[in-house]
Amino acid sequence: MSKQLLPLVEAEGCCAPLAAEPIGADEAAELAPLFKALGDPVRLRLLSLIASHEGGEACVCDLTGAFDLTAPTISHHLKVLRQAGLIGSERRGTWVYYWINPPLLERLSSLLGPARVLR
Amino acid sequence: MSKQLLPLVEAEGCCAPLAAEPIGADEAAELAPLFKALGDPVRLRLLSLIASHEGGEACVCDLTGAFDLTAPTISHHLKVLRQAGLIGSERRGTWVYYWINPPLLERLSSLLGPARVLR
């Protein structure tokens, strides 16, 4: 996969945004469903399969083979990820293609992790 | 809160570990319960209240006032966070004190976010 510049933010000491100040009820209500959508091993693996697929998107036909699950079950989990906004999708001819939503994943990452460094 | 050196890792191009290669079934099974524990707005707010509290730990007496919830409900959510390993706790006299588990939060952060930069 090709290298590209990272969007870096200035370090703000030791702490993640979660630790910087108490998050508000509105932000918590907005973010909790995203973590809930990630709270399933099949969905985590689907997200990773999509994210790591060549070109940054994957056909549903690339995803089903990795699991000992029925197509409707896979589709259900993809729908949960899509409804949470963690992935996007588009039908092209026979197949539906999926891709991840990097800004949303980075927002969750930043919430949990230490501030990143501007170089 | 005092400044301290960040544990930084070398950048590996554009991608988060989630996007570096498909995560395995074992790792997904290990991590999904952590995201599930985060998938509730009260628990996100509790985690943030603990993480942002002066000294990095909070008494249960510091936490209950922020919510219009009964003490048993707060205790239930704290137990879910503790059983997931996201927080630790210790009784000292009358009160139980809670603190976050930074390495575990950073692991989740790294999974979702782009690689951080070594300077």
GROMACS .gro file of C-alpha atoms in nm:
model
  238
    1MET     CA    1   0.000   0.000   0.000
    2SER     CA    2   0.138   0.340  -0.093
    3LYS     CA    3   0.281   0.572   0.169
    4GLN     CA    4   0.115   0.906   0.223
    5LEU     CA    5   0.142   1.196   0.463
    6LEU     CA    6  -0.032   1.145   0.793
    7PRO     CA    7  -0.275   1.403   0.926
    8LEU     CA    8  -0.096   1.481   1.252
    9VAL     CA    9  -0.220   1.695   1.535
   10GLU     CA   10  -0.022   1.878   1.795
   11ALA     CA   11   0.061   1.691   2.112
   12GLU     CA   12  -0.119   1.819   2.419
   13GLY     CA   13   0.079   1.661   2.697
   14CYS     CA   14   0.010   1.310   2.814
   15CYS     CA   15  -0.357   1.280   2.757
   16ALA     CA   16  -0.617   1.159   2.521
   17PRO     CA   17  -0.923   1.375   2.461
   18LEU     CA   18  -1.109   1.125   2.680
   19ALA     CA   19  -0.868   1.216   2.957
   20ALA     CA   20  -0.844   1.585   2.875
   21GLU     CA   21  -1.185   1.667   3.019
   22PRO     CA   22  -1.507   1.477   3.087
   23ILE     CA   23  -1.692   1.422   2.762
   24GLY     CA   24  -2.043   1.558   2.751
   25ALA     CA   25  -2.367   1.362   2.738
   26ASP     CA   26  -2.431   1.460   2.375
   27GLU     CA   27  -2.089   1.348   2.253
   28ALA     CA   28  -2.115   1.025   2.452
   29ALA     CA   29  -2.459   0.957   2.301
   30GLU     CA   30  -2.315   1.016   1.955
   31LEU     CA   31  -2.005   0.799   2.000
   32ALA     CA   32  -2.138   0.506   2.205
   33PRO     CA   33  -2.328   0.351   1.909
   34LEU     CA   34  -2.005   0.350   1.707
   35PHE     CA   35  -1.824   0.152   1.976
   36LYS     CA   36  -2.126  -0.074   2.009
   37ALA     CA   37  -2.107  -0.144   1.635
   38LEU     CA   38  -1.739  -0.239   1.683
   39GLY     CA   39  -1.828  -0.462   1.978
   40ASP     CA   40  -1.868  -0.779   1.778
   41PRO     CA   41  -1.582  -1.000   1.654
   42VAL     CA   42  -1.736  -1.060   1.312
   43ARG     CA   43  -1.786  -0.688   1.257
   44LEU     CA   44  -1.430  -0.611   1.369
   45ARG     CA   45  -1.298  -0.867   1.121
   46LEU     CA   46  -1.523  -0.737   0.842
   47LEU     CA   47  -1.404  -0.382   0.905
   48SER     CA   48  -1.043  -0.497   0.899
   49LEU     CA   49  -1.096  -0.703   0.583
   50ILE     CA   50  -1.245  -0.398   0.410
   51ALA     CA   51  -0.980  -0.157   0.544
   52SER     CA   52  -0.691  -0.381   0.444
   53HIS     CA   53  -0.825  -0.479   0.104
   54GLU     CA   54  -0.629  -0.369  -0.201
   55GLY     CA   55  -0.747  -0.029  -0.317
   56GLY     CA   56  -0.924   0.041   0.013
   57GLU     CA   57  -1.252  -0.116  -0.085
   58ALA     CA   58  -1.385  -0.468  -0.096
   59CYS     CA   59  -1.660  -0.646  -0.281
   60VAL     CA   60  -1.903  -0.841  -0.064
   61CYS     CA   61  -1.774  -1.138  -0.266
   62ASP     CA   62  -1.430  -1.079  -0.106
   63LEU     CA   63  -1.575  -1.090   0.246
   64THR     CA   64  -1.800  -1.391   0.276
   65GLY     CA   65  -1.528  -1.653   0.225
   66ALA     CA   66  -1.346  -1.558   0.546
   67PHE     CA   67  -1.636  -1.667   0.768
   68ASP     CA   68  -1.828  -1.982   0.838
   69LEU     CA   69  -2.146  -1.778   0.831
   70THR     CA   70  -2.440  -1.745   0.595
   71ALA     CA   71  -2.458  -1.456   0.348
   72PRO     CA   72  -2.758  -1.301   0.530
   73THR     CA   73  -2.561  -1.300   0.857
   74ILE     CA   74  -2.267  -1.128   0.689
   75SER     CA   75  -2.509  -0.881   0.532
   76HIS     CA   76  -2.663  -0.808   0.871
   77HIS     CA   77  -2.324  -0.723   1.021
   78LEU     CA   78  -2.231  -0.508   0.720
   79LYS     CA   79  -2.560  -0.323   0.762
   80VAL     CA   80  -2.482  -0.251   1.129
   81LEU     CA   81  -2.140  -0.110   1.032
   82ARG     CA   82  -2.296   0.094   0.751
   83GLN     CA   83  -2.579   0.232   0.966
   84ALA     CA   84  -2.320   0.340   1.225
   85GLY     CA   85  -2.136   0.525   0.947
   86LEU     CA   86  -1.818   0.321   0.989
   87ILE     CA   87  -1.835   0.196   0.629
   88GLY     CA   88  -1.985   0.319   0.306
   89SER     CA   89  -2.120   0.105   0.026
   90GLU     CA   90  -2.225   0.120  -0.337
   91ARG     CA   91  -2.378  -0.133  -0.573
   92ARG     CA   92  -2.193  -0.174  -0.903
   93GLY     CA   93  -2.357  -0.427  -1.129
   94THR     CA   94  -2.384  -0.762  -0.954
   95TRP     CA   95  -2.190  -0.674  -0.639
   96VAL     CA   96  -2.199  -0.430  -0.352
   97TYR     CA   97  -1.864  -0.268  -0.269
   98TYR     CA   98  -1.764  -0.144   0.076
   99TRP     CA   99  -1.503   0.101   0.205
  100ILE     CA  100  -1.416   0.235   0.550
  101ASN     CA  101  -1.475   0.588   0.682
  102PRO     CA  102  -1.122   0.697   0.792
  103PRO     CA  103  -1.218   1.029   0.960
  104LEU     CA  104  -1.469   0.854   1.184
  105LEU     CA  105  -1.222   0.580   1.280
  106GLU     CA  106  -0.958   0.845   1.352
  107ARG     CA  107  -1.202   1.031   1.574
  108LEU     CA  108  -1.257   0.718   1.782
  109SER     CA  109  -0.883   0.652   1.784
  110SER     CA  110  -0.808   1.004   1.903
  111LEU     CA  111  -1.069   0.978   2.176
  112LEU     CA  112  -0.899   0.670   2.322
  113GLY     CA  113  -0.534   0.742   2.255
  114PRO     CA  114  -0.270   0.996   2.346
  115ALA     CA  115  -0.242   1.308   2.130
  116ARG     CA  116  -0.032   1.259   1.821
  117VAL     CA  117   0.271   1.465   1.738
  118LEU     CA  118   0.327   1.734   1.479
  119ARG     CA  119   0.671   1.702   1.323
  120MET     CA  120  -0.188   1.743   3.488
  121SER     CA  121   0.186   1.706   3.448
  122LYS     CA  122   0.342   1.662   3.108
  123GLN     CA  123   0.520   1.340   3.036
  124LEU     CA  124   0.688   1.174   2.741
  125LEU     CA  125   0.453   1.000   2.504
  126PRO     CA  126   0.513   0.639   2.415
  127LEU     CA  127   0.543   0.684   2.040
  128VAL     CA  128   0.572   0.416   1.778
  129GLU     CA  129   0.727   0.435   1.439
  130ALA     CA  130   0.500   0.540   1.156
  131GLU     CA  131   0.426   0.263   0.908
  132GLY     CA  132   0.282   0.456   0.619
  133CYS     CA  133  -0.079   0.550   0.601
  134CYS     CA  134  -0.247   0.270   0.782
  135ALA     CA  135  -0.381   0.164   1.113
  136PRO     CA  136  -0.316  -0.190   1.225
  137LEU     CA  137  -0.681  -0.260   1.140
  138ALA     CA  138  -0.598  -0.162   0.784
  139ALA     CA  139  -0.252  -0.317   0.776
  140GLU     CA  140  -0.382  -0.671   0.746
  141PRO     CA  141  -0.702  -0.855   0.835
  142ILE     CA  142  -0.713  -0.913   1.208
  143GLY     CA  143  -0.748  -1.276   1.312
  144ALA     CA  144  -1.045  -1.441   1.477
  145ASP     CA  145  -0.864  -1.471   1.811
  146GLU     CA  146  -0.768  -1.104   1.826
  147ALA     CA  147  -1.118  -0.999   1.719
  148ALA     CA  148  -1.270  -1.218   1.991
  149GLU     CA  149  -1.037  -1.060   2.245
  150LEU     CA  150  -1.100  -0.698   2.140
  151ALA     CA  151  -1.472  -0.699   2.060
  152PRO     CA  152  -1.580  -0.718   2.428
  153LEU     CA  153  -1.370  -0.408   2.499
  154PHE     CA  154  -1.551  -0.209   2.231
  155LYS     CA  155  -1.881  -0.350   2.353
  156ALA     CA  156  -1.799  -0.222   2.702
  157LEU     CA  157  -1.737   0.123   2.548
  158GLY     CA  158  -2.064   0.104   2.356
  159ASP     CA  159  -2.276   0.276   2.615
  160PRO     CA  160  -2.293   0.653   2.675
  161VAL     CA  161  -2.289   0.626   3.054
  162ARG     CA  162  -1.982   0.403   3.045
  163LEU     CA  163  -1.803   0.638   2.803
  164ARG     CA  164  -1.874   0.929   3.036
  165LEU     CA  165  -1.764   0.731   3.343
  166LEU     CA  166  -1.440   0.634   3.170
  167SER     CA  167  -1.378   0.996   3.074
  168LEU     CA  168  -1.461   1.123   3.424
  169ILE     CA  169  -1.211   0.876   3.572
  170ALA     CA  170  -0.945   0.946   3.308
  171SER     CA  171  -0.972   1.323   3.343
  172HIS     CA  172  -0.991   1.330   3.721
  173GLU     CA  173  -0.709   1.498   3.907
  174GLY     CA  174  -0.437   1.248   3.986
  175GLY     CA  175  -0.570   0.997   3.734
  176GLU     CA  176  -0.808   0.826   3.969
  177ALA     CA  177  -1.154   0.898   4.098
  178CYS     CA  178  -1.354   0.797   4.400
  179VAL     CA  179  -1.697   0.653   4.325
  180CYS     CA  180  -1.819   0.955   4.525
  181ASP     CA  181  -1.678   1.178   4.246
  182LEU     CA  182  -1.872   0.992   3.978
  183THR     CA  183  -2.230   0.953   4.090
  184GLY     CA  184  -2.312   1.325   4.095
  185ALA     CA  185  -2.269   1.361   3.719
  186PHE     CA  186  -2.561   1.132   3.639
  187ASP     CA  187  -2.930   1.120   3.706
  188LEU     CA  188  -2.894   0.751   3.782
  189THR     CA  189  -2.911   0.538   4.094
  190ALA     CA  190  -2.591   0.426   4.266
  191PRO     CA  191  -2.656   0.059   4.174
  192THR     CA  192  -2.685   0.156   3.806
  193ILE     CA  193  -2.356   0.346   3.821
  194SER     CA  194  -2.200   0.048   4.001
  195HIS     CA  195  -2.322  -0.186   3.728
  196HIS     CA  196  -2.159   0.023   3.455
  197LEU     CA  197  -1.835   0.050   3.653
  198LYS     CA  198  -1.838  -0.328   3.693
  199VAL     CA  199  -1.873  -0.376   3.315
  200LEU     CA  200  -1.574  -0.145   3.256
  201ARG     CA  201  -1.373  -0.322   3.525
  202GLN     CA  202  -1.455  -0.671   3.401
  203ALA     CA  203  -1.345  -0.565   3.052
  204GLY     CA  204  -1.015  -0.451   3.204
  205LEU     CA  205  -1.061  -0.089   3.095
  206ILE     CA  206  -1.047   0.035   3.455
  207GLY     CA  207  -0.895  -0.089   3.778
  208SER     CA  208  -1.034  -0.033   4.124
  209GLU     CA  209  -0.942  -0.056   4.490
  210ARG     CA  210  -1.135  -0.003   4.810
  211ARG     CA  211  -0.973   0.237   5.056
  212GLY     CA  212  -1.175   0.277   5.371
  213THR     CA  213  -1.527   0.390   5.288
  214TRP     CA  214  -1.482   0.445   4.915
  215VAL     CA  215  -1.382   0.253   4.607
  216TYR     CA  216  -1.132   0.432   4.380
  217TYR     CA  217  -1.107   0.381   4.004
  218TRP     CA  218  -0.836   0.445   3.746
  219ILE     CA  219  -0.808   0.378   3.374
  220ASN     CA  220  -0.585   0.121   3.202
  221PRO     CA  221  -0.383   0.336   2.956
  222PRO     CA  222  -0.206   0.051   2.768
  223LEU     CA  223  -0.538  -0.114   2.686
  224LEU     CA  224  -0.694   0.213   2.567
  225GLU     CA  225  -0.385   0.281   2.357
  226ARG     CA  226  -0.412  -0.063   2.203
  227LEU     CA  227  -0.769   0.011   2.095
  228SER     CA  228  -0.664   0.356   1.976
  229SER     CA  229  -0.381   0.211   1.769
  230LEU     CA  230  -0.610  -0.047   1.615
  231LEU     CA  231  -0.845   0.223   1.485
  232GLY     CA  232  -0.605   0.503   1.405
  233PRO     CA  233  -0.312   0.576   1.179
  234ALA     CA  234   0.034   0.481   1.303
  235ARG     CA  235   0.188   0.743   1.526
  236VAL     CA  236   0.522   0.905   1.460
  237LEU     CA  237   0.859   0.858   1.630
  238ARG     CA  238   1.039   1.189   1.664
   0.00000   0.00000   0.00000
